[in-house]
PDB file of C-alpha atoms and ligand atoms in Angstrom:
ATOM      1  CA  MET O   1      62.998 151.904  70.345  1.00 72.00           C
ATOM      2  CA  SER O   2      61.722 155.416  69.646  1.00 88.00           C
ATOM      3  CA  LYS O   3      58.021 156.149  69.783  1.00 91.00           C
ATOM      4  CA  TYR O   4      58.100 156.793  66.046  1.00 94.00           C
ATOM      5  CA  ILE O   5      59.602 153.391  65.247  1.00 93.00           C
ATOM      6  CA  GLU O   6      57.157 151.788  67.674  1.00 93.00           C
ATOM      7  CA  GLN O   7      54.239 153.261  65.737  1.00 94.00           C
ATOM      8  CA  ILE O   8      55.663 152.277  62.376  1.00 95.00           C
ATOM      9  CA  LYS O   9      56.114 148.766  63.666  1.00 94.00           C
ATOM     10  CA  LYS O  10      52.476 148.594  64.807  1.00 95.00           C
ATOM     11  CA  LEU O  11      51.212 149.944  61.488  1.00 96.00           C
ATOM     12  CA  VAL O  12      53.318 147.434  59.548  1.00 95.00           C
ATOM     13  CA  SER O  13      51.957 144.595  61.625  1.00 95.00           C
ATOM     14  CA  LEU O  14      48.393 145.871  61.086  1.00 97.00           C
ATOM     15  CA  GLN O  15      49.246 145.991  57.407  1.00 97.00           C
ATOM     16  CA  GLY O  16      50.349 142.360  57.558  1.00 96.00           C
ATOM     17  CA  ILE O  17      46.969 141.379  59.020  1.00 97.00           C
ATOM     18  CA  ASP O  18      45.050 143.381  56.407  1.00 97.00           C
ATOM     19  CA  THR O  19      47.085 141.952  53.536  1.00 97.00           C
ATOM     20  CA  GLU O  20      46.370 138.423  54.677  1.00 97.00           C
ATOM     21  CA  LEU O  21      42.674 139.243  55.124  1.00 97.00           C
ATOM     22  CA  ILE O  22      42.431 140.638  51.589  1.00 97.00           C
ATOM     23  CA  ASP O  23      44.273 137.615  50.272  1.00 96.00           C
ATOM     24  CA  LEU O  24      41.924 135.205  52.076  1.00 97.00           C
ATOM     25  CA  LYS O  25      38.819 137.030  50.900  1.00 95.00           C
ATOM     26  CA  ASN O  26      40.064 136.778  47.313  1.00 95.00           C
ATOM     27  CA  LYS O  27      40.722 133.083  47.828  1.00 94.00           C
ATOM     28  CA  MET O  28      37.167 132.601  49.089  1.00 94.00           C
ATOM     29  CA  GLU O  29      35.859 134.116  45.893  1.00 94.00           C
ATOM     30  CA  GLU O  30      38.214 132.153  43.648  1.00 92.00           C
ATOM     31  CA  ALA O  31      37.869 128.781  45.347  1.00 89.00           C
ATOM     32  CA  PRO O  32      34.397 127.842  44.043  1.00 92.00           C
ATOM     33  CA  LYS O  33      35.285 128.712  40.448  1.00 94.00           C
ATOM     34  CA  HIS O  34      36.832 125.350  39.607  1.00 90.00           C
ATOM     35  CA  LEU O  35      33.733 123.688  41.010  1.00 93.00           C
ATOM     36  CA  GLU O  36      31.489 125.923  38.887  1.00 95.00           C
ATOM     37  CA  MET O  37      33.514 125.013  35.817  1.00 95.00           C
ATOM     38  CA  LEU O  38      33.096 121.298  36.491  1.00 95.00           C
ATOM     39  CA  GLN O  39      29.384 121.795  37.118  1.00 96.00           C
ATOM     40  CA  ASN O  40      28.975 123.602  33.779  1.00 97.00           C
ATOM     41  CA  GLU O  41      30.825 120.813  32.028  1.00 97.00           C
ATOM     42  CA  LEU O  42      28.589 118.252  33.705  1.00 97.00           C
ATOM     43  CA  ASP O  43      25.435 120.160  32.711  1.00 97.00           C
ATOM     44  CA  SER O  44      26.548 120.267  29.123  1.00 97.00           C
ATOM     45  CA  LEU O  45      27.270 116.508  29.084  1.00 97.00           C
ATOM     46  CA  GLU O  46      23.854 115.814  30.607  1.00 97.00           C
ATOM     47  CA  ASP O  47      22.289 117.923  27.858  1.00 98.00           C
ATOM     48  CA  GLN O  48      24.181 115.967  25.218  1.00 97.00           C
ATOM     49  CA  LYS O  49      23.020 112.723  26.784  1.00 97.00           C
ATOM     50  CA  ALA O  50      19.391 113.856  26.818  1.00 97.00           C
ATOM     51  CA  GLN O  51      19.622 114.774  23.134  1.00 97.00           C
ATOM     52  CA  LEU O  52      21.217 111.443  22.365  1.00 96.00           C
ATOM     53  CA  GLU O  53      18.441 109.612  24.194  1.00 97.00           C
ATOM     54  CA  GLU O  54      15.847 111.459  22.173  1.00 97.00           C
ATOM     55  CA  ARG O  55      17.655 110.508  18.988  1.00 96.00           C
ATOM     56  CA  LEU O  56      17.840 106.875  20.110  1.00 97.00           C
ATOM     57  CA  LYS O  57      14.132 106.830  20.819  1.00 97.00           C
ATOM     58  CA  LEU O  58      13.403 108.215  17.369  1.00 97.00           C
ATOM     59  CA  LEU O  59      15.659 105.627  15.708  1.00 97.00           C
ATOM     60  CA  ASN O  60      14.017 102.817  17.688  1.00 97.00           C
ATOM     61  CA  ASP O  61      10.564 103.999  16.622  1.00 98.00           C
ATOM     62  CA  GLN O  62      11.707 104.047  12.996  1.00 97.00           C
ATOM     63  CA  LYS O  63      13.150 100.584  13.408  1.00 97.00           C
ATOM     64  CA  LYS O  64       9.873  99.233  14.837  1.00 98.00           C
ATOM     65  CA  LYS O  65       7.875 100.773  12.017  1.00 97.00           C
ATOM     66  CA  LEU O  66      10.188  99.358   9.350  1.00 97.00           C
ATOM     67  CA  GLU O  67      10.122  95.897  10.897  1.00 97.00           C
ATOM     68  CA  HIS O  68       6.352  96.055  11.092  1.00 98.00           C
ATOM     69  CA  ASP O  69       6.005  97.161   7.443  1.00 97.00           C
ATOM     70  CA  ILE O  70       8.430  94.500   6.242  1.00 97.00           C
ATOM     71  CA  GLU O  71       6.523  91.804   8.107  1.00 97.00           C
ATOM     72  CA  GLU O  72       3.180  93.038   6.875  1.00 96.00           C
ATOM     73  CA  ASP O  73       4.228  93.124   3.239  1.00 95.00           C
ATOM     74  CA  ALA O  74       6.020  89.784   3.526  1.00 95.00           C
ATOM     75  CA  GLY O  75       2.654  88.404   4.657  1.00 95.00           C
ATOM     76  CA  LYS O  76       0.932  89.936   1.647  1.00 94.00           C
ATOM     77  CA  ILE O  77       3.538  88.440  -0.684  1.00 94.00           C
ATOM     78  CA  LYS O  78       3.069  85.026   0.873  1.00 93.00           C
ATOM     79  CA  LYS O  79      -0.708  85.249   0.485  1.00 92.00           C
ATOM     80  CA  SER O  80      -0.370  86.366  -3.137  1.00 90.00           C
ATOM     81  CA  LYS O  81       1.955  83.453  -3.894  1.00 89.00           C
ATOM     82  CA  ASN O  82      -0.656  81.040  -2.608  1.00 90.00           C
ATOM     83  CA  LYS O  83      -3.408  82.758  -4.556  1.00 89.00           C
ATOM     84  CA  LEU O  84      -1.259  82.780  -7.694  1.00 86.00           C
ATOM     85  CA  MET O  85      -1.642  78.989  -8.015  1.00 85.00           C
ATOM     86  CA  MET O  86      -5.365  79.382  -8.385  1.00 87.00           C
ATOM     87  CA  VAL O  87      -5.426  82.222 -10.914  1.00 85.00           C
ATOM     88  CA  SER O  88      -6.339  81.189 -14.445  1.00 84.00           C
ATOM     89  CA  ASN O  89      -6.775  84.626 -15.994  1.00 89.00           C
ATOM     90  CA  THR O  90      -3.488  85.803 -17.548  1.00 90.00           C
ATOM     91  CA  ARG O  91      -4.143  89.510 -16.998  1.00 91.00           C
ATOM     92  CA  GLU O  92      -4.916  88.945 -13.359  1.00 89.00           C
ATOM     93  CA  TYR O  93      -1.830  86.747 -13.069  1.00 91.00           C
ATOM     94  CA  HIS O  94       0.428  89.432 -14.463  1.00 92.00           C
ATOM     95  CA  ALA O  95      -1.154  92.092 -12.284  1.00 91.00           C
ATOM     96  CA  MET O  96      -0.513  89.982  -9.197  1.00 90.00           C
ATOM     97  CA  MET O  97       3.030  89.237 -10.302  1.00 92.00           C
ATOM     98  CA  ARG O  98       3.648  92.959 -10.744  1.00 93.00           C
ATOM     99  CA  GLU O  99       2.215  93.735  -7.337  1.00 92.00           C
ATOM    100  CA  MET O 100       4.326  91.060  -5.685  1.00 93.00           C
ATOM    101  CA  ASP O 101       7.370  92.320  -7.496  1.00 95.00           C
ATOM    102  CA  ASN O 102       6.720  95.850  -6.232  1.00 95.00           C
ATOM    103  CA  LEU O 103       6.217  94.649  -2.695  1.00 94.00           C
ATOM    104  CA  GLU O 104       9.438  92.648  -2.836  1.00 96.00           C
ATOM    105  CA  LYS O 105      11.340  95.643  -4.156  1.00 96.00           C
ATOM    106  CA  LEU O 106       9.869  97.801  -1.428  1.00 96.00           C
ATOM    107  CA  ASN O 107      10.880  95.299   1.217  1.00 96.00           C
ATOM    108  CA  ARG O 108      14.438  95.016  -0.125  1.00 97.00           C
ATOM    109  CA  PHE O 109      14.632  98.780   0.072  1.00 97.00           C
ATOM    110  CA  ARG O 110      13.297  98.655   3.621  1.00 97.00           C
ATOM    111  CA  GLU O 111      15.807  95.954   4.611  1.00 97.00           C
ATOM    112  CA  GLU O 112      18.586  98.186   3.404  1.00 97.00           C
ATOM    113  CA  GLU O 113      17.183 101.091   5.353  1.00 97.00           C
ATOM    114  CA  LEU O 114      16.843  98.867   8.390  1.00 97.00           C
ATOM    115  CA  ASN O 115      20.515  97.873   8.119  1.00 97.00           C
ATOM    116  CA  ASN O 116      21.592 101.503   8.004  1.00 97.00           C
ATOM    117  CA  LEU O 117      19.330 102.225  10.916  1.00 97.00           C
ATOM    118  CA  MET O 118      20.848  99.402  12.967  1.00 97.00           C
ATOM    119  CA  GLU O 119      24.336 100.739  12.295  1.00 97.00           C
ATOM    120  CA  GLU O 120      23.263 104.213  13.311  1.00 97.00           C
ATOM    121  CA  LEU O 121      21.590 102.832  16.428  1.00 97.00           C
ATOM    122  CA  GLN O 122      24.730 100.975  17.390  1.00 97.00           C
ATOM    123  CA  SER O 123      26.942 104.008  16.950  1.00 97.00           C
ATOM    124  CA  GLN O 124      24.554 106.239  18.922  1.00 96.00           C
ATOM    125  CA  GLN O 125      24.303 103.593  21.604  1.00 97.00           C
ATOM    126  CA  SER O 126      28.076 103.416  22.049  1.00 97.00           C
ATOM    127  CA  LYS O 127      28.230 107.214  22.117  1.00 96.00           C
ATOM    128  CA  LYS O 128      25.689 107.132  24.897  1.00 97.00           C
ATOM    129  CA  GLU O 129      27.715 104.603  26.856  1.00 97.00           C
ATOM    130  CA  GLU O 130      30.834 106.725  26.446  1.00 97.00           C
ATOM    131  CA  LEU O 131      28.941 109.790  27.590  1.00 97.00           C
ATOM    132  CA  THR O 132      27.512 107.945  30.577  1.00 97.00           C
ATOM    133  CA  GLN O 133      31.040 106.975  31.586  1.00 98.00           C
ATOM    134  CA  GLN O 134      32.256 110.571  31.205  1.00 97.00           C
ATOM    135  CA  ILE O 135      29.366 111.845  33.285  1.00 98.00           C
ATOM    136  CA  LYS O 136      30.102 109.334  36.013  1.00 98.00           C
ATOM    137  CA  SER O 137      33.789 110.240  36.310  1.00 97.00           C
ATOM    138  CA  LEU O 138      33.020 113.955  36.143  1.00 97.00           C
ATOM    139  CA  ARG O 139      30.459 113.572  38.909  1.00 97.00           C
ATOM    140  CA  ASP O 140      33.036 111.746  41.050  1.00 97.00           C
ATOM    141  CA  GLU O 141      35.515 114.563  40.443  1.00 95.00           C
ATOM    142  CA  LEU O 142      32.854 117.107  41.313  1.00 95.00           C
ATOM    143  CA  ASP O 143      32.010 115.356  44.585  1.00 95.00           C
ATOM    144  CA  ALA O 144      35.695 115.200  45.551  1.00 95.00           C
ATOM    145  CA  CYS O 145      36.145 118.851  44.617  1.00 93.00           C
ATOM    146  CA  GLN O 146      33.102 119.839  46.654  1.00 94.00           C
ATOM    147  CA  ALA O 147      34.437 118.039  49.731  1.00 93.00           C
ATOM    148  CA  THR O 148      37.860 119.707  49.381  1.00 93.00           C
ATOM    149  CA  LEU O 149      36.247 123.070  48.840  1.00 94.00           C
ATOM    150  CA  ASP O 150      34.082 122.765  51.928  1.00 93.00           C
ATOM    151  CA  SER O 151      37.043 122.053  54.188  1.00 94.00           C
ATOM    152  CA  GLU O 152      39.152 124.701  52.439  1.00 93.00           C
ATOM    153  CA  LEU O 153      36.458 127.332  52.930  1.00 94.00           C
ATOM    154  CA  GLN O 154      36.042 126.348  56.532  1.00 95.00           C
ATOM    155  CA  GLN O 155      39.782 126.745  57.162  1.00 96.00           C
ATOM    156  CA  ILE O 156      39.775 130.126  55.475  1.00 96.00           C
ATOM    157  CA  GLN O 157      36.819 131.265  57.541  1.00 96.00           C
ATOM    158  CA  GLU O 158      38.467 130.192  60.755  1.00 97.00           C
ATOM    159  CA  ARG O 159      41.647 132.059  59.806  1.00 97.00           C
ATOM    160  CA  ILE O 160      39.620 135.158  58.951  1.00 98.00           C
ATOM    161  CA  LEU O 161      38.007 135.112  62.392  1.00 97.00           C
ATOM    162  CA  GLU O 162      41.435 134.783  63.984  1.00 98.00           C
ATOM    163  CA  LEU O 163      42.773 137.678  61.941  1.00 98.00           C
ATOM    164  CA  GLU O 164      39.787 139.868  62.734  1.00 97.00           C
ATOM    165  CA  ARG O 165      40.396 139.341  66.427  1.00 97.00           C
ATOM    166  CA  ALA O 166      44.099 140.108  65.909  1.00 97.00           C
ATOM    167  CA  ARG O 167      43.175 143.226  63.946  1.00 97.00           C
ATOM    168  CA  LYS O 168      41.001 144.559  66.735  1.00 97.00           C
ATOM    169  CA  LYS O 169      43.874 144.085  69.174  1.00 96.00           C
ATOM    170  CA  ALA O 170      46.384 145.690  66.812  1.00 95.00           C
ATOM    171  CA  CYS O 171      44.106 148.700  66.269  1.00 96.00           C
ATOM    172  CA  ALA O 172      43.679 149.240  69.991  1.00 94.00           C
ATOM    173  CA  ASP O 173      47.447 149.760  70.210  1.00 91.00           C
ATOM    174  CA  ILE O 174      47.636 152.524  67.608  1.00 95.00           C
ATOM    175  CA  PRO O 175      46.877 156.193  68.437  1.00 94.00           C
ATOM    176  CA  VAL O 176      43.507 157.197  67.014  1.00 95.00           C
ATOM    177  CA  PRO O 177      44.700 159.964  64.609  1.00 95.00           C
ATOM    178  CA  ILE O 178      47.265 157.627  63.041  1.00 95.00           C
ATOM    179  CA  LEU O 179      44.785 154.785  62.812  1.00 96.00           C
ATOM    180  CA  SER O 180      42.256 157.117  61.151  1.00 96.00           C
ATOM    181  CA  ARG O 181      44.851 158.076  58.559  1.00 96.00           C
ATOM    182  CA  TYR O 182      45.589 154.422  57.960  1.00 97.00           C
ATOM    183  CA  ASN O 183      41.915 153.506  57.579  1.00 96.00           C
ATOM    184  CA  PHE O 184      41.233 156.526  55.388  1.00 96.00           C
ATOM    185  CA  ILE O 185      43.900 155.387  52.946  1.00 96.00           C
ATOM    186  CA  LYS O 186      42.832 151.750  53.232  1.00 95.00           C
ATOM    187  CA  ASP O 187      39.318 152.620  52.077  1.00 95.00           C
ATOM    188  CA  ARG O 188      40.551 154.568  49.062  1.00 93.00           C
ATOM    189  CA  LEU O 189      43.675 152.888  47.711  1.00 92.00           C
ATOM    190  CA  HIS O 190      44.740 149.461  46.632  1.00 92.00           C
ATOM    191  CA  ASN O 191      46.512 147.530  49.336  1.00 95.00           C
ATOM    192  CA  PRO O 192      49.063 148.149  50.891  1.00 96.00           C
ATOM    193  CA  VAL O 193      48.515 151.248  52.990  1.00 97.00           C
ATOM    194  CA  ILE O 194      51.964 151.578  54.524  1.00 97.00           C
ATOM    195  CA  VAL O 195      55.122 150.934  52.525  1.00 96.00           C
ATOM    196  CA  SER O 196      58.842 151.373  52.962  1.00 96.00           C
ATOM    197  CA  VAL O 197      61.045 153.804  51.090  1.00 97.00           C
ATOM    198  CA  ARG O 198      64.053 152.061  49.596  1.00 95.00           C
ATOM    199  CA  GLN O 199      66.885 154.395  48.780  1.00 92.00           C
ATOM    200  CA  SER O 200      64.541 157.244  47.912  1.00 95.00           C
ATOM    201  CA  VAL O 201      61.882 155.270  46.074  1.00 97.00           C
ATOM    202  CA  CYS O 202      58.395 154.627  47.468  1.00 97.00           C
ATOM    203  CA  THR O 203      57.807 150.856  47.205  1.00 96.00           C
ATOM    204  CA  GLY O 204      54.058 151.479  46.827  1.00 95.00           C
ATOM    205  CA  CYS O 205      54.163 153.444  43.585  1.00 96.00           C
ATOM    206  CA  PHE O 206      57.858 153.061  42.666  1.00 97.00           C
ATOM    207  CA  ILE O 207      58.357 156.762  42.230  1.00 97.00           C
ATOM    208  CA  SER O 208      61.147 158.716  43.958  1.00 97.00           C
ATOM    209  CA  ILE O 209      60.042 160.954  46.763  1.00 97.00           C
ATOM    210  CA  PRO O 210      61.378 164.540  46.675  1.00 96.00           C
ATOM    211  CA  PRO O 211      64.810 165.048  48.367  1.00 96.00           C
ATOM    212  CA  GLN O 212      63.180 167.235  51.023  1.00 95.00           C
ATOM    213  CA  SER O 213      60.777 164.414  52.006  1.00 95.00           C
ATOM    214  CA  PHE O 214      63.641 161.926  51.973  1.00 95.00           C
ATOM    215  CA  VAL O 215      65.551 164.098  54.433  1.00 95.00           C
ATOM    216  CA  GLU O 216      62.396 164.388  56.574  1.00 95.00           C
ATOM    217  CA  ILE O 217      61.738 160.653  56.598  1.00 95.00           C
ATOM    218  CA  GLN O 218      65.297 159.875  57.683  1.00 94.00           C
ATOM    219  CA  LYS O 219      64.784 162.018  60.751  1.00 94.00           C
ATOM    220  CA  GLY O 220      62.133 159.555  61.887  1.00 93.00           C
ATOM    221  CA  GLU O 221      59.994 162.085  63.735  1.00 93.00           C
ATOM    222  CA  GLN O 222      56.599 161.985  62.154  1.00 93.00           C
ATOM    223  CA  ILE O 223      54.768 159.602  59.892  1.00 95.00           C
ATOM    224  CA  LEU O 224      54.857 160.912  56.315  1.00 96.00           C
ATOM    225  CA  SER O 225      52.807 160.169  53.236  1.00 96.00           C
ATOM    226  CA  CYS O 226      54.183 159.553  49.755  1.00 96.00           C
ATOM    227  CA  PRO O 227      53.466 162.782  47.813  1.00 95.00           C
ATOM    228  CA  ASN O 228      52.659 160.695  44.758  1.00 96.00           C
ATOM    229  CA  CYS O 229      50.464 157.809  45.953  1.00 95.00           C
ATOM    230  CA  GLN O 230      49.513 159.137  49.416  1.00 95.00           C
ATOM    231  CA  ARG O 231      50.475 155.888  51.137  1.00 96.00           C
ATOM    232  CA  LEU O 232      52.090 156.069  54.557  1.00 97.00           C
ATOM    233  CA  ILE O 233      55.839 155.702  54.174  1.00 97.00           C
ATOM    234  CA  TYR O 234      58.812 154.871  56.366  1.00 96.00           C
ATOM    235  CA  TRP O 235      62.518 154.554  55.682  1.00 95.00           C
ATOM    236  CA  GLU O 236      63.498 150.913  55.351  1.00 94.00           C
ATOM    237  CA  GLU O 237      66.715 151.523  57.301  1.00 93.00           C
ATOM    238  CA  HIS O 238      64.592 152.436  60.301  1.00 92.00           C
ATOM    239  CA  TYR O 239      62.546 149.298  60.357  1.00 86.00           C
ATOM    240  CA  SER O 240      62.377 146.163  58.293  1.00 80.00           C
ATOM    241  CA  GLY O 241      58.831 144.896  58.523  1.00 60.00           C
ATOM    242  CA  ASN O 242      59.843 141.409  57.475  1.00 53.00           C
ATOM    243  CA  LYS O 243      61.829 140.806  60.630  1.00 47.00           C
ATOM    244  CA  GLU O 244      59.389 140.951  63.483  1.00 42.00           C
TER     245      GLU O 244
HETATM  246 ZN1   ZN K 301      54.115 156.232  46.603  1.00 63.83          ZN
END
């Protein structure tokens, strides 16, 4: 193998390491997103539940007050009925009858309100139970997701350490001026840094290189850059990076 091909081969294998590193670092950023989504969903359900509990408390207070008022006025009516037997004055009798009538009407109205309230309470209560169930299953999912994520992240981190060691070794094998060119491009362009030229097209930017450059690259003497995207290029007939 010529020295030129040897260098291309080393650069392509460095490229392989860098591509995997970039890929893993993206994965590390993406991985917690599903967890965050579940957490947001859980927070919103907890909020809904808290609101529902407040509403239930309010309805229960209303219920207590209504029950108390009904009982109180029922007591008044009962007392009036007893007193009614002893009233001889017609005007007083009618006044008491009217008052009792009003109280009875008021209580019938309250009973109706109480019925509506009980229905509302029941429906809110079953909503709360449903919500509690949802929260429980979401929390289970979240716990499972967290456990998976932790082991996934740990695996990724271990692989990154491995790759960083491999990268150091790969770099040590490449002549400094070539490595500097590689790193210069790496810091400025989107991955990849080194790409093949297929027929006469750069596979980094998919633009044809000039015929003169294509003739140069086929000679396989020095490492060229794509005049369009500046990536390092090599002729694919010289070396196929896929086969080791
Ligand atoms: Zn290009």
